[in-house]
Rosetta silent file (secondary structure, phi, psi, omega in degrees, C-alpha in Angstrom):
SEQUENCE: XXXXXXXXXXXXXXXXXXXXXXXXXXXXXXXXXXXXXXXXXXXXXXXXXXXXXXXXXXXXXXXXXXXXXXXXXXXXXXXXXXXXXXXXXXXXXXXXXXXXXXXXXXXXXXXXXXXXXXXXXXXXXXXXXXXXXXXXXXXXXXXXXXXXXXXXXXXXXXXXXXXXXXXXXXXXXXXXXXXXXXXXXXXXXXXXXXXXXXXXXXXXXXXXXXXXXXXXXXXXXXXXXXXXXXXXXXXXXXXXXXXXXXXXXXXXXXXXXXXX
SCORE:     score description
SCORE:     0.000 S_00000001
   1 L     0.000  135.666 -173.454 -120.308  -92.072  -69.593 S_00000001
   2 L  -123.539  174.630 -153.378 -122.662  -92.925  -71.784 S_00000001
   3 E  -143.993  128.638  156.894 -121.927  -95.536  -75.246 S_00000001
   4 E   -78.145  142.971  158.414 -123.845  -96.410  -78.354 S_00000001
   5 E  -138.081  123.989  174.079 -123.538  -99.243  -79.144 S_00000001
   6 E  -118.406   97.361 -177.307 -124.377 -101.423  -82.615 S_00000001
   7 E   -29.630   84.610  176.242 -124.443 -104.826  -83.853 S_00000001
   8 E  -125.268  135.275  163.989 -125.085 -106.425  -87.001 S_00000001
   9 E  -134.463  137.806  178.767 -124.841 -110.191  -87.789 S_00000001
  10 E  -136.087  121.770 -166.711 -125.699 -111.886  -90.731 S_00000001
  11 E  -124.954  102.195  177.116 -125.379 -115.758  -91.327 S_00000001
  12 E   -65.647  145.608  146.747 -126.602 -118.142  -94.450 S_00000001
  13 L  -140.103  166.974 -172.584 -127.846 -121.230  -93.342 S_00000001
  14 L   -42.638  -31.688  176.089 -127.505 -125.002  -94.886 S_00000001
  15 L  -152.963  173.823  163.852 -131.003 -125.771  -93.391 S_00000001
  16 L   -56.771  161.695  178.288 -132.835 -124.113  -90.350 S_00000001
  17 L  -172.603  172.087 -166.593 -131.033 -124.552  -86.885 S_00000001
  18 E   -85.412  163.581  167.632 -130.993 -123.640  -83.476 S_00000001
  19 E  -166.574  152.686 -162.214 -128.796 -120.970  -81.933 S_00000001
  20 E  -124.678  123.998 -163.641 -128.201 -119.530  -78.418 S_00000001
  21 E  -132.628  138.387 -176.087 -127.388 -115.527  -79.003 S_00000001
  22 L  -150.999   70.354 -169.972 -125.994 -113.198  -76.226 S_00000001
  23 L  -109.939   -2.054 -161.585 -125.175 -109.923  -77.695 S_00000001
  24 L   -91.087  103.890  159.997 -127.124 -107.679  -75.592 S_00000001
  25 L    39.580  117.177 -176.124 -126.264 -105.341  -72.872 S_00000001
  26 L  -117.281  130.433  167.840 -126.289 -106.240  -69.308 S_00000001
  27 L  -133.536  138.415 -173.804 -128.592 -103.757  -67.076 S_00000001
  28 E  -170.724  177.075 -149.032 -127.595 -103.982  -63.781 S_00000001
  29 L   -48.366  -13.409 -162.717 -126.292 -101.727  -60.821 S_00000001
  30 L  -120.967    0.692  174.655 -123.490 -100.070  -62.542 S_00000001
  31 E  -128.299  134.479  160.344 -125.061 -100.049  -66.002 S_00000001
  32 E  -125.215  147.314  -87.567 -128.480  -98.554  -67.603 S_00000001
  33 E  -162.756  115.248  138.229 -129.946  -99.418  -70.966 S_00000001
  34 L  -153.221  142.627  178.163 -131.413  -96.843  -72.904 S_00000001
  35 L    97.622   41.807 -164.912 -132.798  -96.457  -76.520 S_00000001
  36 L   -65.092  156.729 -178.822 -132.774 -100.707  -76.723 S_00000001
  37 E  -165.089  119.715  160.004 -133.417 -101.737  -80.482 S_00000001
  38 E  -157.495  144.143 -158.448 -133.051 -105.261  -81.640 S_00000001
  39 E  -144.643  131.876  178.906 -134.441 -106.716  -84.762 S_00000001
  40 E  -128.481  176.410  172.133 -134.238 -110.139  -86.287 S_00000001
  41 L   -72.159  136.092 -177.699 -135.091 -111.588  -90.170 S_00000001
  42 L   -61.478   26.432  163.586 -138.762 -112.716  -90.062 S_00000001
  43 L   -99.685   20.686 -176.575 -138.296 -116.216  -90.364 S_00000001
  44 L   -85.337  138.847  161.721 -136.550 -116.101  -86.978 S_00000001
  45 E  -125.148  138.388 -162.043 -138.397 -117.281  -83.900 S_00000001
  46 E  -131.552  165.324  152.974 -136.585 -116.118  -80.806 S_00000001
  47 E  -149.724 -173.217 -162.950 -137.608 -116.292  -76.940 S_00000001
  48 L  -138.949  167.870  174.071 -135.064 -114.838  -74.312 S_00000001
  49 L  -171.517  164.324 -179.433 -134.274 -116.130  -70.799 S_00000001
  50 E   -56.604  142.976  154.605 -131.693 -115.035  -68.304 S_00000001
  51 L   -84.963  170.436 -172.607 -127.787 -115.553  -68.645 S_00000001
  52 H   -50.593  126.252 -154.680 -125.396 -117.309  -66.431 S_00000001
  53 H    69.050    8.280 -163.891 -126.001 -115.755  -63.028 S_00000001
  54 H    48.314   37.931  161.588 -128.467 -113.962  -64.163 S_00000001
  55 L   -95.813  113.935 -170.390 -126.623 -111.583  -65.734 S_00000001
  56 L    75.443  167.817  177.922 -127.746 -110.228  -69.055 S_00000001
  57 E  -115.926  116.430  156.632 -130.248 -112.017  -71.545 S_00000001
  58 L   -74.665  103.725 -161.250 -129.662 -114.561  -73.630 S_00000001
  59 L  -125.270  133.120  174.501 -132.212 -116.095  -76.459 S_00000001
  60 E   -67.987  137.119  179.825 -132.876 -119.115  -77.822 S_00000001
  61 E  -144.260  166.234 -145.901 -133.338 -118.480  -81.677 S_00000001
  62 E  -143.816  102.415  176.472 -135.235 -120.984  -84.562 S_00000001
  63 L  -114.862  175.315 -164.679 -133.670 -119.922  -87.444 S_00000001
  64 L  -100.209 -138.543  169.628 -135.081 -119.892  -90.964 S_00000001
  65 L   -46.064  -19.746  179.746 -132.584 -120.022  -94.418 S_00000001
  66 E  -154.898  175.969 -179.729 -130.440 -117.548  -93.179 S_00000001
  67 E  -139.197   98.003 -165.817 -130.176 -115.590  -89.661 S_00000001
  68 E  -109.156  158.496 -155.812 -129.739 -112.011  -89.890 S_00000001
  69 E  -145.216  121.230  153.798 -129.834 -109.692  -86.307 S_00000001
  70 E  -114.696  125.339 -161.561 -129.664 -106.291  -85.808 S_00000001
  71 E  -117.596  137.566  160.623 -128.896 -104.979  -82.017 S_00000001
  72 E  -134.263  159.741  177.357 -128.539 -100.820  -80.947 S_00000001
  73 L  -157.594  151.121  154.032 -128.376  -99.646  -77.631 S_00000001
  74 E  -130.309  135.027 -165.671 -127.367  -96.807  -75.519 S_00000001
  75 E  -124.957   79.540 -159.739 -125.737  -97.491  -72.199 S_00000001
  76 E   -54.086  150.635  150.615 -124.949  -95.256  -69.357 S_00000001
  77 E  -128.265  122.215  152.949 -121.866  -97.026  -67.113 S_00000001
  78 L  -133.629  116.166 -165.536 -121.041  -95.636  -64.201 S_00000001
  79 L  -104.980  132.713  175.774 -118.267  -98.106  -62.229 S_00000001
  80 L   -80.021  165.949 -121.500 -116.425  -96.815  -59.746 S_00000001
  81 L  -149.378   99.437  157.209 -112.718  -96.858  -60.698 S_00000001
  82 L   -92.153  138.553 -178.490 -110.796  -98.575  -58.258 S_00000001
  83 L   -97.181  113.018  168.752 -107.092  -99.461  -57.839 S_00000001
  84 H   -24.946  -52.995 -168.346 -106.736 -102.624  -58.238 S_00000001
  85 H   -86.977   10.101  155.071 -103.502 -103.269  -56.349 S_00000001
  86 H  -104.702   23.247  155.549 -104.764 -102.227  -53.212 S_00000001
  87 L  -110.529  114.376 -162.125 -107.062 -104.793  -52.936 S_00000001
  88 L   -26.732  138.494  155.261 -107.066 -107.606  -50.637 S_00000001
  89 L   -65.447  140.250  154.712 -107.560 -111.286  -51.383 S_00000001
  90 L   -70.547  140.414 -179.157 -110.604 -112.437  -49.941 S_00000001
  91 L   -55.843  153.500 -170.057 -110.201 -115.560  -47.497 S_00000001
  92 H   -91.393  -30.388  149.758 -110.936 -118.442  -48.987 S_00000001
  93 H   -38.365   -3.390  169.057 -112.925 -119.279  -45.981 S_00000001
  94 H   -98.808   -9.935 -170.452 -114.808 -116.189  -46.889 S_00000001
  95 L   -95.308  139.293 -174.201 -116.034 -117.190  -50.259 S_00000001
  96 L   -76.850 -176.715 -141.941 -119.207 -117.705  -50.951 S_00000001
  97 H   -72.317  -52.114 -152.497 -120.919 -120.499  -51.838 S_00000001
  98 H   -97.169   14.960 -173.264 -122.266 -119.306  -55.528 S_00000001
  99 H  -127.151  -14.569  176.462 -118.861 -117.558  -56.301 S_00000001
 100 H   -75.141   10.958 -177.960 -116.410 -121.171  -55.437 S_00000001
 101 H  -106.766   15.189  140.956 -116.996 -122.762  -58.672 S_00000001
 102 H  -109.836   49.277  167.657 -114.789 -120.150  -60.265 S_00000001
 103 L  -122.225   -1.468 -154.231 -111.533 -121.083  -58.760 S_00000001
 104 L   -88.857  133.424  158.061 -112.628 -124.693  -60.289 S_00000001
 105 L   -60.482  144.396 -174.516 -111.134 -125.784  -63.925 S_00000001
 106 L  -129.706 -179.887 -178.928 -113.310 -125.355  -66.795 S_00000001
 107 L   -42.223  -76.757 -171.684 -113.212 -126.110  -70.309 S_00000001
 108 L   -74.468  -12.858 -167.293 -110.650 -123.545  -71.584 S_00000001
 109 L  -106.695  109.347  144.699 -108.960 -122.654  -67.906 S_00000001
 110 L   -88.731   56.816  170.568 -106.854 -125.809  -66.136 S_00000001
 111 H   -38.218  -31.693  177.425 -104.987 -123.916  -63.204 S_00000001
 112 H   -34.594  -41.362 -162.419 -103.555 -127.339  -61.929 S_00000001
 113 H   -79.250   -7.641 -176.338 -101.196 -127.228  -64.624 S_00000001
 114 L   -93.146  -11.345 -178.910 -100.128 -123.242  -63.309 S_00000001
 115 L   -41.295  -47.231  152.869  -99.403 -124.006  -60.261 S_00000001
 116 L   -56.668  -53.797 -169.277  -95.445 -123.939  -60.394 S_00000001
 117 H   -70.873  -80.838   64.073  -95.653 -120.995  -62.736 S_00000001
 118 H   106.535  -65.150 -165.546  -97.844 -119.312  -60.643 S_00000001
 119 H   -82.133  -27.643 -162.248  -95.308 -119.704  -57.263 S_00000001
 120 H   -79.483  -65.239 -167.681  -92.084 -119.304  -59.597 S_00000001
 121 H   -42.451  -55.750 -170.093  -93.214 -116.205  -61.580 S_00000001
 122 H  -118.414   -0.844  166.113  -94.721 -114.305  -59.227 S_00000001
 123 L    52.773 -163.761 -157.343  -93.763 -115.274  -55.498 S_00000001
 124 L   -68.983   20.908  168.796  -95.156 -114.020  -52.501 S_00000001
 125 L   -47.158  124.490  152.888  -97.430 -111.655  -54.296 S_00000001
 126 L  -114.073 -175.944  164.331 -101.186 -111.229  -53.184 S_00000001
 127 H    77.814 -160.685  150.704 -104.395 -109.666  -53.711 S_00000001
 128 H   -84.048   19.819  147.637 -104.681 -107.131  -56.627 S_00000001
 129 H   -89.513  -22.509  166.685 -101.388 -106.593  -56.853 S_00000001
 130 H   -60.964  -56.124 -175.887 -100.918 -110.339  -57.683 S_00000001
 131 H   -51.632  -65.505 -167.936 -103.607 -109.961  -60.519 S_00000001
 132 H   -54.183  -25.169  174.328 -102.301 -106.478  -61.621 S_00000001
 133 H   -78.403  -17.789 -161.044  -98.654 -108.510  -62.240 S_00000001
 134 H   -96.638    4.552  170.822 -100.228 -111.399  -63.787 S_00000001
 135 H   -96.228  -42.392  172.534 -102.382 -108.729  -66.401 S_00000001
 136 H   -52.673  -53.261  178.170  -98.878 -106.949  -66.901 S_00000001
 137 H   -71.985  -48.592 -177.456  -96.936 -110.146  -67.776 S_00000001
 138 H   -53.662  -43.791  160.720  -99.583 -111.356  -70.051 S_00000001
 139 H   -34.297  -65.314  174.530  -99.478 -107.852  -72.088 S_00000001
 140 H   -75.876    2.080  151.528  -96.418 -107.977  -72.164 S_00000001
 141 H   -83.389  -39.958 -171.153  -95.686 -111.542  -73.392 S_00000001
 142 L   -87.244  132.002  163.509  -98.656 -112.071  -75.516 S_00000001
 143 E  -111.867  121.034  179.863  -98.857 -111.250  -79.356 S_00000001
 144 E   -64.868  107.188  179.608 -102.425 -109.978  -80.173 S_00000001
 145 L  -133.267   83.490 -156.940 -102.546 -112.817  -82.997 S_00000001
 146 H   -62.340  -52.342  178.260 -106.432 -113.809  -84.426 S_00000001
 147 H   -43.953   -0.011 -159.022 -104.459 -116.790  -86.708 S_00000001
 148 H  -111.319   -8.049 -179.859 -103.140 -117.964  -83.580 S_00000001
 149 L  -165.052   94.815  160.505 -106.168 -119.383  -82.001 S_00000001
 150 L   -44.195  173.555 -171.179 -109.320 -121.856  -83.332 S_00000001
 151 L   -63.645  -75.100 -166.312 -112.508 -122.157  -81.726 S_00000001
 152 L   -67.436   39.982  166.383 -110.743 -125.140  -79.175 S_00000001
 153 L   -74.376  122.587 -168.624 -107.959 -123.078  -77.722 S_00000001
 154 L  -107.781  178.380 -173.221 -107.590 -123.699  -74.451 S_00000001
 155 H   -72.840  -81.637 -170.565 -105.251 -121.309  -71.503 S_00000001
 156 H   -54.698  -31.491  152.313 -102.518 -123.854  -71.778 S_00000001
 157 H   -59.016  -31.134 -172.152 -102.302 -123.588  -75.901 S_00000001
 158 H   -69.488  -66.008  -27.174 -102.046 -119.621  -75.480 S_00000001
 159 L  -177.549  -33.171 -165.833  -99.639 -119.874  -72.723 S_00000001
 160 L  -117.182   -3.796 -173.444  -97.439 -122.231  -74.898 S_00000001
 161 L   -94.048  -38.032 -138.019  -98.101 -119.903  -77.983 S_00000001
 162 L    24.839   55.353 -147.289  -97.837 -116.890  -76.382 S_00000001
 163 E  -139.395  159.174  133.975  -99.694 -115.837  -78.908 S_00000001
 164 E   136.000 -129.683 -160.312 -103.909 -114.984  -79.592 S_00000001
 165 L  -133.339  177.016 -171.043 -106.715 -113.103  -79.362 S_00000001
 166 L   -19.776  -50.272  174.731 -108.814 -110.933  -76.495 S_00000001
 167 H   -67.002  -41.289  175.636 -110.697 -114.646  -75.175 S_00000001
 168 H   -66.837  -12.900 -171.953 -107.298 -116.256  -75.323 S_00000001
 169 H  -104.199  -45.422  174.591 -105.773 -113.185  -73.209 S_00000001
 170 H   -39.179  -51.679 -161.201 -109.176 -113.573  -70.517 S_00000001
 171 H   -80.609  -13.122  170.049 -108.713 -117.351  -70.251 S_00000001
 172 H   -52.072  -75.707  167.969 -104.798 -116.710  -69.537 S_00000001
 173 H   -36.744  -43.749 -163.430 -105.776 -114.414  -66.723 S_00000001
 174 H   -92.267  -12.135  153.831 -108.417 -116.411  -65.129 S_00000001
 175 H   -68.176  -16.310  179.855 -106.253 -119.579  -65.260 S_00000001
 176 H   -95.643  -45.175 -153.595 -103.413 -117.757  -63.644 S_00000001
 177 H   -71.979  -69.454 -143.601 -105.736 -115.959  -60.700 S_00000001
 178 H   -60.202  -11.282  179.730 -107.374 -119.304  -60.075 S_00000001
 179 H   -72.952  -32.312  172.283 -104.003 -121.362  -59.809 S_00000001
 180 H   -48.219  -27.919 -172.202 -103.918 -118.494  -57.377 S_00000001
 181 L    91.803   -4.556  160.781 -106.601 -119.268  -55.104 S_00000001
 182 L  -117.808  154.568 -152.787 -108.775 -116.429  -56.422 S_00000001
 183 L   -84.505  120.600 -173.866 -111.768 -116.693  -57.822 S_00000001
 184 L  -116.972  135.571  166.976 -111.685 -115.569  -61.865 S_00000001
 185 E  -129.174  171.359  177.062 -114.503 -115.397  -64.791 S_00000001
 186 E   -84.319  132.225 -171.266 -115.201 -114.729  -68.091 S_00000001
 187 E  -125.770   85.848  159.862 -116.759 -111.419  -69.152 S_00000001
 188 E   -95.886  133.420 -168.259 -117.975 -110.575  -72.718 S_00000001
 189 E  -114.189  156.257  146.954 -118.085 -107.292  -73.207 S_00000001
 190 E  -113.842  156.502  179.592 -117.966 -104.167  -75.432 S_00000001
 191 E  -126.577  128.968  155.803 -115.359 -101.628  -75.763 S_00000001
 192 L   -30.701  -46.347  173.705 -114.818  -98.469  -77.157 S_00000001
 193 L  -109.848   12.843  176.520 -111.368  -99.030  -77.816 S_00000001
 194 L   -63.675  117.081 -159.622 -111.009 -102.276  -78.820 S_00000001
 195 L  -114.924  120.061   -6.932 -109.090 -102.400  -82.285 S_00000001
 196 L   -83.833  147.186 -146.110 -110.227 -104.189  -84.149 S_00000001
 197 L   -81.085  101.886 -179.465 -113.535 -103.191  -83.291 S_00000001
 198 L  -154.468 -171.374  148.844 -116.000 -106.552  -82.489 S_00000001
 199 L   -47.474  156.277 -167.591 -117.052 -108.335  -79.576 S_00000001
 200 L  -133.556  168.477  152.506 -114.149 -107.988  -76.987 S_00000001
 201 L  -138.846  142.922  167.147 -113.993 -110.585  -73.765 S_00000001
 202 E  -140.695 -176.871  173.883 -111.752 -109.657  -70.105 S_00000001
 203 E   -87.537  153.361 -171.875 -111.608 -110.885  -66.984 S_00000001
 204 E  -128.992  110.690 -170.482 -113.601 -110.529  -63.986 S_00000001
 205 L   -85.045 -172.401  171.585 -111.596 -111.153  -60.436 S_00000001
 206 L  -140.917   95.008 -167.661 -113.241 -111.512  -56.852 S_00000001
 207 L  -114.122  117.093 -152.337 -111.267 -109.403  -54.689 S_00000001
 208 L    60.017   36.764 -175.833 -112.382 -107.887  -51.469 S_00000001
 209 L    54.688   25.672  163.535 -115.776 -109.907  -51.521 S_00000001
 210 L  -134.707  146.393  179.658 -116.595 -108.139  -55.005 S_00000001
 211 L   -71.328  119.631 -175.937 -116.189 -108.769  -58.605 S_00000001
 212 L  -124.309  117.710 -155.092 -113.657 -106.723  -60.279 S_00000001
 213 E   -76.143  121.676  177.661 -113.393 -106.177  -64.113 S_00000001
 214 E  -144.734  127.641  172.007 -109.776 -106.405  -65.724 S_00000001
 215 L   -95.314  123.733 -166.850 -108.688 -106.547  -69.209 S_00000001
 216 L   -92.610   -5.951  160.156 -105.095 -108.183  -69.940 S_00000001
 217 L   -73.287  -26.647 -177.023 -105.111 -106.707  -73.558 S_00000001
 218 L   107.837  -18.742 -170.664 -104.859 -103.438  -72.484 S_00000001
 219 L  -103.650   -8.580 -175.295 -107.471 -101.872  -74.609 S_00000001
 220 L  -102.768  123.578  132.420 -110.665 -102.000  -72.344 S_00000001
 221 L  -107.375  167.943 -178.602 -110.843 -100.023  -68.462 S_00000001
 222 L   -28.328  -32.669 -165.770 -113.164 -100.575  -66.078 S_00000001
 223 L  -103.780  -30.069  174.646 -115.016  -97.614  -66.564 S_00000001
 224 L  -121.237   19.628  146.199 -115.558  -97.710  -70.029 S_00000001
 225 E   -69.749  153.991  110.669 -116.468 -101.550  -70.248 S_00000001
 226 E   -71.757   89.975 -173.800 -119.928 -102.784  -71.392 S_00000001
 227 E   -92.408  158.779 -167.320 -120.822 -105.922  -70.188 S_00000001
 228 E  -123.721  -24.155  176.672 -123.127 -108.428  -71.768 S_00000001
 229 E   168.723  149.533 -169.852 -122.478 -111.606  -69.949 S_00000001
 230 E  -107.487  155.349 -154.057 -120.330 -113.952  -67.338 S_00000001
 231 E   175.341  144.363  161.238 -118.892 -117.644  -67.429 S_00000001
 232 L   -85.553    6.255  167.712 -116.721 -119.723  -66.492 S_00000001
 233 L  -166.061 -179.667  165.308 -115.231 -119.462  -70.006 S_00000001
 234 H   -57.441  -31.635  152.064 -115.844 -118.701  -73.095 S_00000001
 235 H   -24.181  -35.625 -164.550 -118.121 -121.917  -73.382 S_00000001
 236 H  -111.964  -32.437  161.865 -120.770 -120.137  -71.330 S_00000001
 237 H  -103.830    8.138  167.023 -120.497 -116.636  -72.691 S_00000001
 238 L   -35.775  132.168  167.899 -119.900 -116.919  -76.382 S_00000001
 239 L   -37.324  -52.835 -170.140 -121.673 -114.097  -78.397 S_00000001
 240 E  -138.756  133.347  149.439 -123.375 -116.968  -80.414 S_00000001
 241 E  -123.288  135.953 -160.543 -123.682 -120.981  -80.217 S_00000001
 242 E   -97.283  146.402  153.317 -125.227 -122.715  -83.713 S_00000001
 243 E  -125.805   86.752  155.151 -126.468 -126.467  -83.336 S_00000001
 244 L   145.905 -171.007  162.469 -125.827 -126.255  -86.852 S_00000001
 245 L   -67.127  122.394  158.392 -124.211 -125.014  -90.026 S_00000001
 246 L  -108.913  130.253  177.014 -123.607 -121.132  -90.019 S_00000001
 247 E   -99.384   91.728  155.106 -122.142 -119.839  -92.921 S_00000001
 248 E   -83.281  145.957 -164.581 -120.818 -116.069  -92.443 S_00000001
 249 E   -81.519  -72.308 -148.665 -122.140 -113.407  -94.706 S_00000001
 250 E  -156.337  115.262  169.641 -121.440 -110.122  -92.511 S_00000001
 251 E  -145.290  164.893 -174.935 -121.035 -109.112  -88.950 S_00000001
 252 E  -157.032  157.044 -160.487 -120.158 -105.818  -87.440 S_00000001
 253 E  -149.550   95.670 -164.983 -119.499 -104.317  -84.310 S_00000001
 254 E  -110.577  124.924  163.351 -119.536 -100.148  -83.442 S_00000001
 255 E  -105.431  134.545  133.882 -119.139  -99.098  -79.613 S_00000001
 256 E  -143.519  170.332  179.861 -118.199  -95.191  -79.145 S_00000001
 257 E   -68.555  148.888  176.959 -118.841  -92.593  -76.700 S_00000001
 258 L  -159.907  148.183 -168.021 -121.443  -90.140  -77.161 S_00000001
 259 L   -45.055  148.618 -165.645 -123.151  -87.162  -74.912 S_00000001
 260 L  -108.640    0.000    0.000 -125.610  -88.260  -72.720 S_00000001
């Protein structure tokens, strides 16, 4: 399937400032890049460098009075479509080395405190079928709420909320697998069917020695995500970070399918 996709952000700012931008694509075995476009205002000075894991690009940007961006793409994805609940947990004596610092707490995820929930809720459940119940109860508990969750929401504020928005439903999930014993990350992504239509973030488990993409809103599958970049939260894979005042003017966000 293949997806346009297009970008625009526009930001006033109080003085120039720095800004770390990661809105771009990922090309990598299950995705290719074609018809790449990205444009910034000319008092921007940008350089790029790899993202966490080296997945996707990321760029350091210099910005001048204001920071305006424009990103298009076209993206083939083709993921193979798996069912989730027939997949094993990997042993935790099997995981590697670069993949154990996601069962580890992070900013927004503290499994310690899930632990209890975790054994009570969902009992002797493993694998993907534990993960496919613990993306079911979070649908089905959780009110899609954007008022419901500042920038410093943590897993344990949603959770006590039940309430907030696509990053707030990822860091649920990945706080529940890892109380689990499996290893969970952060994915931002784009989706076709994400309403309202912006950046989107889901989760990504590691199941059967491979990373497997799952969204707990409901509005993303596997097959018709577009990923841009991995974390161990939203800390690491935010769309944008300012080290300064951003004022927004305008940003916009169109993914849909279109003939390849």
């Amino acid at each position: 399937m293949r997806f346009l996709i297009r970008a625009h952000l526009l930001y006033d700012t109080t003085q120039p400032c720095d800004l770390l931008l990661q809105i771009e694509a990922a090309a990598d075995d299950t995705q290719r890049l074609h018809v790449v476009e990205m444009t910034f205002d000319p008092d921007t000075v940008e350089h790029s460098l790899d993202g966490e894991e080296g997945i996707g690009t990321r760029r350091w940007i210099q910005t001048g009075s204001r920071f305006e961006c424009r990103y298009q793409a076209e993206v083939d994805v083709a993921r193979a479509v798996v069912s989730l609940d027939s997949l094993p947990q990997t042993a935790r004596v099997e995981i590697p080395a670069d993949v154990i610092q996601f069962l580890m707490p992070s900013r927004y995820c503290h499994p310690e405190l899930f632990f209890d929930f975790v054994s009570t809720q969902f009992g002797d459940l493993k694998g993907g079928a534990l993960i496919s119940a613990m993306r079911d109860w979070i649908e089905s508990n959780f009110t899609y709420d954007s008022a419901a969750s500042p920038a410093g929401t943590t897993a344990t504020d949603s959770f006590n909320n039940l309430s907030g928005v696509c990053r707030d439903y990822a860091h649920m999930l990945i706080t529940l697998a890892r109380a689990a014993g499996i290893p969970a990350r952060f994915v931002s992504v784009y989706g076709p069917d994400v309403k309202p239509q912006d950046f989107h973030a889901v989760a990504e488990v590691y199941l059967d020695g491979a990373w497997h993409l799952v969204d707990a809103t409901g509005m993303a599958k596997p097959d018709d995500i577009v990923r841009i970049g991995v974390g161990r939260d939203a800390a690491d894979a935010s769309f944008m970070t300012s080290y300064g005042r951003m004022d927004l003017v305008e940003q916009s966000v169109e993914v849909r399918r279109i003939a390849s």
